[in-house]
Amino acid sequence: MESRRDTSVASYDIKAPPLLKWPGGKRSLLNLILPLIPTHFNRYFEPFFGGGALFFALQPKRAYLSDKNGELIHAYRQVRDHANRVIQELRKLKNSETDYYDIRAAIPQSDAARAARFVYLITLAFNGIYRVNLQGDFNVPYGYKTHLDPCDIARIRESSKALTAASLRQRDFEKALEKAGDSDLVYLDPPYTVAHGNNGFVKYNAKIFSWDDQLRLAHVARELVARGCTVIVSNADHSSIRALYRDFSVANFKRSSVIAASSAFRSRITECLFYAGASDYVKQRTAD
């Protein structure tokens, strides 16, 4: 069932912005995602956490957050448990091209310094991209965002408070969702690109999230619905993906790609939100 309803986010209380600007982050799409959230739910699961825009907007009391990126999860744990130490380390790091490359090449000597370096690099890297080479070294160039202060003390403390009761794990999405069940809310935002459209979609996306992973994810999503979860999935608007979620309701949307270096090359791209679950609220939204 297709839904193209334009629902305003004005009635929703977005409690906080995300700590990090993460590639593929959904902060700009909260006005589309929030209307799909049940009025009441038990626990919140997000196994492709990334920037966590939806989590920080909702700040659920019981959250299980995970990602395969170990550096990302380590940084969030340090912000949660040792915010003042992370702030202390970040204050030492200056925003300049020379400092950026020195810090990028450095090996931190403490957990807090490691987290601070991660936040610093993601904040100041070109387009906020996270990328490592074959040796595992971060290799994204400086983004020349000289106006930014990588040590946003208020946001770090706000994020620390939001994460206080959250579980943070580095793990595969299937393992992370094993305990999700009745009345839980699950948000699935796997890595994907729509830059290549219909031409070579599966082959190109295999570099970031394989087709086997997409099949696994769709299977897990259906299992979660059968267990009584409300499930929301962000994914590419492509016939192969739509076929995987043919028993879900779908809303498609357009947004600007922000990956290109110049705004002149940033096109409007189409993506999908698939949603299903036992919640009467979601059933009502689907029917509207």
mmCIF file of C-alpha atoms in Angstrom, residues 37-225:
data_model
loop_
_atom_site.group_PDB
_atom_site.id
_atom_site.type_symbol
_atom_site.label_atom_id
_atom_site.label_comp_id
_atom_site.label_asym_id
_atom_site.label_seq_id
_atom_site.Cartn_x
_atom_site.Cartn_y
_atom_site.Cartn_z
ATOM 1 C CA ILE A 37 6.190 6.157 15.433
ATOM 2 C CA PRO A 38 3.605 4.428 17.678
ATOM 3 C CA THR A 39 2.142 6.523 20.466
ATOM 4 C CA HIS A 40 3.429 3.929 22.933
ATOM 5 C CA PHE A 41 6.136 1.321 22.549
ATOM 6 C CA ASN A 42 8.258 -0.801 24.856
ATOM 7 C CA ARG A 43 11.952 -0.832 23.889
ATOM 8 C CA TYR A 44 13.750 0.905 21.027
ATOM 9 C CA PHE A 45 16.228 -0.929 18.771
ATOM 10 C CA GLU A 46 18.477 0.708 16.173
ATOM 11 C CA PRO A 47 21.177 -1.632 14.797
ATOM 12 C CA PHE A 48 22.581 0.748 12.137
ATOM 13 C CA PHE A 49 23.049 3.576 14.594
ATOM 14 C CA GLY A 50 25.348 5.963 12.703
ATOM 15 C CA GLY A 51 24.386 9.512 13.661
ATOM 16 C CA GLY A 52 21.274 8.334 15.513
ATOM 17 C CA ALA A 53 19.041 11.272 14.565
ATOM 18 C CA LEU A 54 15.825 9.409 15.375
ATOM 19 C CA PHE A 55 17.129 8.164 18.717
ATOM 20 C CA PHE A 56 18.242 11.631 19.816
ATOM 21 C CA ALA A 57 14.910 13.090 18.676
ATOM 22 C CA LEU A 58 12.890 10.516 20.644
ATOM 23 C CA GLN A 59 15.270 9.715 23.543
ATOM 24 C CA PRO A 60 13.407 6.528 24.514
ATOM 25 C CA LYS A 61 13.848 5.274 28.073
ATOM 26 C CA ARG A 62 15.068 1.820 26.999
ATOM 27 C CA ALA A 63 17.264 1.752 23.908
ATOM 28 C CA TYR A 64 19.482 -0.890 22.326
ATOM 29 C CA LEU A 65 21.860 0.799 19.910
ATOM 30 C CA SER A 66 24.470 -0.915 17.789
ATOM 31 C CA ASP A 67 26.627 -0.547 14.704
ATOM 32 C CA LYS A 68 29.377 -2.548 13.011
ATOM 33 C CA ASN A 69 31.694 0.471 13.230
ATOM 34 C CA GLY A 70 33.720 -0.112 16.388
ATOM 35 C CA GLU A 71 35.221 3.384 16.460
ATOM 36 C CA LEU A 72 31.747 4.928 16.334
ATOM 37 C CA ILE A 73 30.442 2.789 19.210
ATOM 38 C CA HIS A 74 33.597 3.440 21.252
ATOM 39 C CA ALA A 75 33.126 7.192 20.815
ATOM 40 C CA TYR A 76 29.496 7.049 21.927
ATOM 41 C CA ARG A 77 30.420 4.959 24.980
ATOM 42 C CA GLN A 78 33.055 7.478 25.997
ATOM 43 C CA VAL A 79 30.629 10.372 25.512
ATOM 44 C CA ARG A 80 28.033 8.503 27.575
ATOM 45 C CA ASP A 81 30.354 7.485 30.413
ATOM 46 C CA HIS A 82 33.122 10.113 30.403
ATOM 47 C CA ALA A 83 31.789 13.250 28.731
ATOM 48 C CA ASN A 84 34.034 15.613 30.687
ATOM 49 C CA ARG A 85 37.160 13.688 29.703
ATOM 50 C CA VAL A 86 36.158 13.752 26.035
ATOM 51 C CA ILE A 87 35.495 17.504 26.264
ATOM 52 C CA GLN A 88 38.881 18.032 27.914
ATOM 53 C CA GLU A 89 40.622 16.199 25.070
ATOM 54 C CA LEU A 90 38.601 17.919 22.330
ATOM 55 C CA ARG A 91 39.478 21.339 23.700
ATOM 56 C CA LYS A 92 43.109 20.614 22.820
ATOM 57 C CA LEU A 93 42.327 20.040 19.130
ATOM 58 C CA LYS A 94 42.371 23.083 16.860
ATOM 59 C CA ASN A 95 40.470 23.540 13.611
ATOM 60 C CA SER A 96 43.030 24.167 10.901
ATOM 61 C CA GLU A 97 44.240 22.208 7.897
ATOM 62 C CA THR A 98 47.654 21.560 9.444
ATOM 63 C CA ASP A 99 46.185 20.477 12.770
ATOM 64 C CA TYR A 100 43.645 18.253 11.020
ATOM 65 C CA TYR A 101 46.273 16.214 9.184
ATOM 66 C CA ASP A 102 48.470 16.009 12.298
ATOM 67 C CA ILE A 103 45.526 14.736 14.351
ATOM 68 C CA ARG A 104 44.449 12.360 11.588
ATOM 69 C CA ALA A 105 47.930 10.791 11.638
ATOM 70 C CA ALA A 106 48.169 10.659 15.435
ATOM 71 C CA ILE A 107 47.585 7.596 17.636
ATOM 72 C CA PRO A 108 45.590 8.588 20.747
ATOM 73 C CA GLN A 109 46.979 7.476 24.092
ATOM 74 C CA SER A 110 43.707 7.144 26.017
ATOM 75 C CA ASP A 111 40.123 6.066 25.398
ATOM 76 C CA ALA A 112 38.866 9.626 25.856
ATOM 77 C CA ALA A 113 41.486 10.976 23.423
ATOM 78 C CA ARG A 114 40.518 8.282 20.917
ATOM 79 C CA ALA A 115 36.858 9.305 21.137
ATOM 80 C CA ALA A 116 37.762 13.000 20.899
ATOM 81 C CA ARG A 117 39.846 12.361 17.777
ATOM 82 C CA PHE A 118 36.914 10.495 16.198
ATOM 83 C CA VAL A 119 34.440 13.313 16.912
ATOM 84 C CA TYR A 120 36.966 15.883 15.666
ATOM 85 C CA LEU A 121 37.647 14.051 12.379
ATOM 86 C CA ILE A 122 33.985 13.369 11.597
ATOM 87 C CA THR A 123 33.103 17.001 12.353
ATOM 88 C CA LEU A 124 35.802 18.477 10.120
ATOM 89 C CA ALA A 125 36.252 15.843 7.388
ATOM 90 C CA PHE A 126 35.046 16.465 3.847
ATOM 91 C CA ASN A 127 31.231 16.035 3.947
ATOM 92 C CA GLY A 128 31.523 14.283 7.313
ATOM 93 C CA ILE A 129 32.516 11.072 5.522
ATOM 94 C CA TYR A 130 33.891 8.131 7.483
ATOM 95 C CA ARG A 131 36.351 6.132 5.365
ATOM 96 C CA VAL A 132 39.437 4.068 6.122
ATOM 97 C CA ASN A 133 42.090 2.571 3.846
ATOM 98 C CA LEU A 134 43.107 -1.091 3.646
ATOM 99 C CA GLN A 135 45.282 -0.623 6.729
ATOM 100 C CA GLY A 136 42.305 0.701 8.696
ATOM 101 C CA ASP A 137 43.585 4.287 8.797
ATOM 102 C CA PHE A 138 41.105 7.165 8.452
ATOM 103 C CA ASN A 139 41.933 8.888 5.152
ATOM 104 C CA VAL A 140 39.243 11.497 4.432
ATOM 105 C CA PRO A 141 40.678 14.933 3.547
ATOM 106 C CA TYR A 142 40.058 18.145 5.449
ATOM 107 C CA GLY A 143 36.681 19.744 4.685
ATOM 108 C CA TYR A 144 37.696 23.412 5.200
ATOM 109 C CA LYS A 145 34.828 24.022 7.634
ATOM 110 C CA THR A 146 36.834 26.651 9.462
ATOM 111 C CA HIS A 147 33.731 28.121 11.134
ATOM 112 C CA LEU A 148 33.055 24.947 13.127
ATOM 113 C CA ASP A 149 34.177 24.355 16.681
ATOM 114 C CA PRO A 150 34.715 20.582 16.978
ATOM 115 C CA CYS A 151 34.194 20.845 20.737
ATOM 116 C CA ASP A 152 30.487 21.583 21.095
ATOM 117 C CA ILE A 153 30.313 21.239 24.874
ATOM 118 C CA ALA A 154 26.555 21.658 25.205
ATOM 119 C CA ARG A 155 25.836 19.060 22.520
ATOM 120 C CA ILE A 156 28.301 16.555 23.989
ATOM 121 C CA ARG A 157 26.733 16.856 27.436
ATOM 122 C CA GLU A 158 23.240 16.675 25.954
ATOM 123 C CA SER A 159 24.199 13.531 24.038
ATOM 124 C CA SER A 160 25.801 12.015 27.130
ATOM 125 C CA LYS A 161 22.565 12.492 29.053
ATOM 126 C CA ALA A 162 20.472 11.002 26.230
ATOM 127 C CA LEU A 163 22.722 7.925 26.074
ATOM 128 C CA THR A 164 22.769 7.310 29.839
ATOM 129 C CA ALA A 165 20.342 4.387 29.833
ATOM 130 C CA ALA A 166 21.201 3.096 26.360
ATOM 131 C CA SER A 167 22.993 -0.145 25.573
ATOM 132 C CA LEU A 168 25.763 0.405 23.005
ATOM 133 C CA ARG A 169 27.218 -2.605 21.189
ATOM 134 C CA GLN A 170 29.386 -3.279 18.150
ATOM 135 C CA ARG A 171 27.630 -6.136 16.379
ATOM 136 C CA ASP A 172 25.864 -7.380 13.271
ATOM 137 C CA PHE A 173 22.248 -6.248 12.921
ATOM 138 C CA GLU A 174 20.798 -9.770 13.101
ATOM 139 C CA LYS A 175 22.525 -10.493 16.415
ATOM 140 C CA ALA A 176 21.520 -7.076 17.751
ATOM 141 C CA LEU A 177 17.830 -7.799 17.141
ATOM 142 C CA GLU A 178 17.603 -11.289 18.623
ATOM 143 C CA LYS A 179 15.782 -10.111 21.753
ATOM 144 C CA ALA A 180 13.394 -7.622 20.120
ATOM 145 C CA GLY A 181 9.785 -8.623 20.690
ATOM 146 C CA ASP A 182 6.213 -7.640 21.401
ATOM 147 C CA SER A 183 5.518 -3.875 21.373
ATOM 148 C CA ASP A 184 9.148 -2.966 20.631
ATOM 149 C CA LEU A 185 10.036 -0.324 18.030
ATOM 150 C CA VAL A 186 12.762 -1.176 15.526
ATOM 151 C CA TYR A 187 14.282 1.353 13.134
ATOM 152 C CA LEU A 188 16.428 -0.114 10.342
ATOM 153 C CA ASP A 189 18.562 2.276 8.306
ATOM 154 C CA PRO A 190 21.131 0.136 6.459
ATOM 155 C CA PRO A 191 23.929 1.696 4.442
ATOM 156 C CA TYR A 192 22.928 2.154 0.815
ATOM 157 C CA THR A 193 23.365 4.526 -2.083
ATOM 158 C CA VAL A 194 20.930 5.552 -4.784
ATOM 159 C CA ALA A 195 23.539 7.431 -6.808
ATOM 160 C CA HIS A 196 23.617 4.820 -9.591
ATOM 161 C CA GLY A 197 19.852 4.553 -9.986
ATOM 162 C CA ASN A 198 18.714 1.449 -11.859
ATOM 163 C CA ASN A 199 22.014 0.990 -13.664
ATOM 164 C CA GLY A 200 24.196 -1.419 -11.691
ATOM 165 C CA PHE A 201 22.303 -0.836 -8.438
ATOM 166 C CA VAL A 202 22.926 -4.245 -6.862
ATOM 167 C CA LYS A 203 26.564 -4.448 -7.990
ATOM 168 C CA TYR A 204 27.420 -0.951 -6.778
ATOM 169 C CA ASN A 205 25.692 -1.290 -3.401
ATOM 170 C CA ALA A 206 27.447 -4.591 -2.722
ATOM 171 C CA LYS A 207 30.485 -2.475 -1.873
ATOM 172 C CA ILE A 208 28.730 -1.000 1.180
ATOM 173 C CA PHE A 209 25.959 -3.498 2.041
ATOM 174 C CA SER A 210 25.754 -6.732 0.086
ATOM 175 C CA TRP A 211 22.657 -8.089 -1.599
ATOM 176 C CA ASP A 212 22.817 -11.080 0.757
ATOM 177 C CA ASP A 213 22.717 -8.583 3.624
ATOM 178 C CA GLN A 214 19.663 -6.928 2.074
ATOM 179 C CA LEU A 215 17.950 -10.330 1.850
ATOM 180 C CA ARG A 216 18.862 -11.092 5.460
ATOM 181 C CA LEU A 217 17.580 -7.715 6.585
ATOM 182 C CA ALA A 218 14.214 -8.118 4.852
ATOM 183 C CA HIS A 219 13.823 -11.582 6.382
ATOM 184 C CA VAL A 220 14.650 -10.242 9.849
ATOM 185 C CA ALA A 221 12.229 -7.338 9.366
ATOM 186 C CA ARG A 222 9.370 -9.734 8.589
ATOM 187 C CA GLU A 223 10.290 -11.900 11.573
ATOM 188 C CA LEU A 224 10.226 -8.845 13.838
ATOM 189 C CA VAL A 225 6.736 -7.913 12.663
#
